Amino acid sequence: MIGGIHTAGQITETEAYAVNDKACHCYAYKRTRRTEPMYLAGGHSYVYLCYGVHHLFNVVTNIAGTPEAVLIRSIKPLIGKETMLERRKMLLTSPKLSTGPGNMSQAMGITAILSGLSLCEDIIWIESVQNGDLSISSSPRIGVGYAEEDALRPWRFFLTDTQWISKPH
DNA sequence: GCAATGATTTACT
DNA sequence: GTAAATCATTGCC
């Protein structure tokens, strides 16, 4: 619920970032002002601006003091599609609407001012929808080639049978 | 205080 | 496939 408008979607693609992972901003417990939200308890948000253009939305997953998080890369729009189209300045719903971290954040109205929030309040929240048919695959992460051997870790997870998946550049 | 850089996207050659 | 856009954060001076 952002700006009084409710938008929602099913998460279809994520990437994991851990403290012993060179691709993570908090590698080896490096602590900076930007990454401070990652040191909160699991269930908080961590949003930051990348390349000066795109907002990336993460969910903090570990206990307080252990900075680990999951990057939400793509969603399938379910509620408020019209709002997402308007935010993205698009006319028709297509996979480009909300696949890819930057596109997804823009469609959901997420910006860096929402970093450090609890995901148990009425602004952003995540619901568990039981669906026994989910098929999930994994692969190396995208866009972290600078992380040396950690770039090969298969920490990208996505639904096998969906079009809402970003493609490597 | 200042230069370097990136968990990306988009458009162009 | 390659490059530009574009800026907060970081790290070094």
PDB file of C-alpha atoms (C1' of nucleotides) in Angstrom, chain A residues 25 51 54 58 100 146 169, chain B residues 5-11:
ATOM      1  CA  HIS A  25      26.983  -5.160   0.102  1.00  0.00           C
ATOM      2  CA  TYR A  51      23.271   3.054 -11.240  1.00  0.00           C
ATOM      3  CA  HIS A  54      16.916   1.995 -10.515  1.00  0.00           C
ATOM      4  CA  ASN A  58      15.291  -6.535  -0.807  1.00  0.00           C
ATOM      5  CA  GLY A 100      13.828  -7.154 -13.506  1.00  0.00           C
ATOM      6  CA  TYR A 146      32.553  -8.814 -10.310  1.00  0.00           C
ATOM      7  CA  HIS A 169      21.441  -9.069 -20.909  1.00  0.00           C
TER       8      HIS A 169
ATOM      9  C1'  DT B   5      31.703   2.571  -9.228  1.00  0.00           C
ATOM     10  C1'  DG B   6      27.561  -0.368  -9.441  1.00  0.00           C
ATOM     11  C1'  DA B   7      22.503  -6.490  -7.121  1.00  0.00           C
ATOM     12  C1'  DT B   8      20.211  -2.109 -14.324  1.00  0.00           C
ATOM     13  C1'  DT B   9      17.632  -0.799 -18.312  1.00  0.00           C
ATOM     14  C1'  DT B  10      17.186   0.859 -22.788  1.00  0.00           C
ATOM     15  C1'  DA B  11      18.461   2.074 -27.249  1.00  0.00           C
TER      16       DA B  11
END
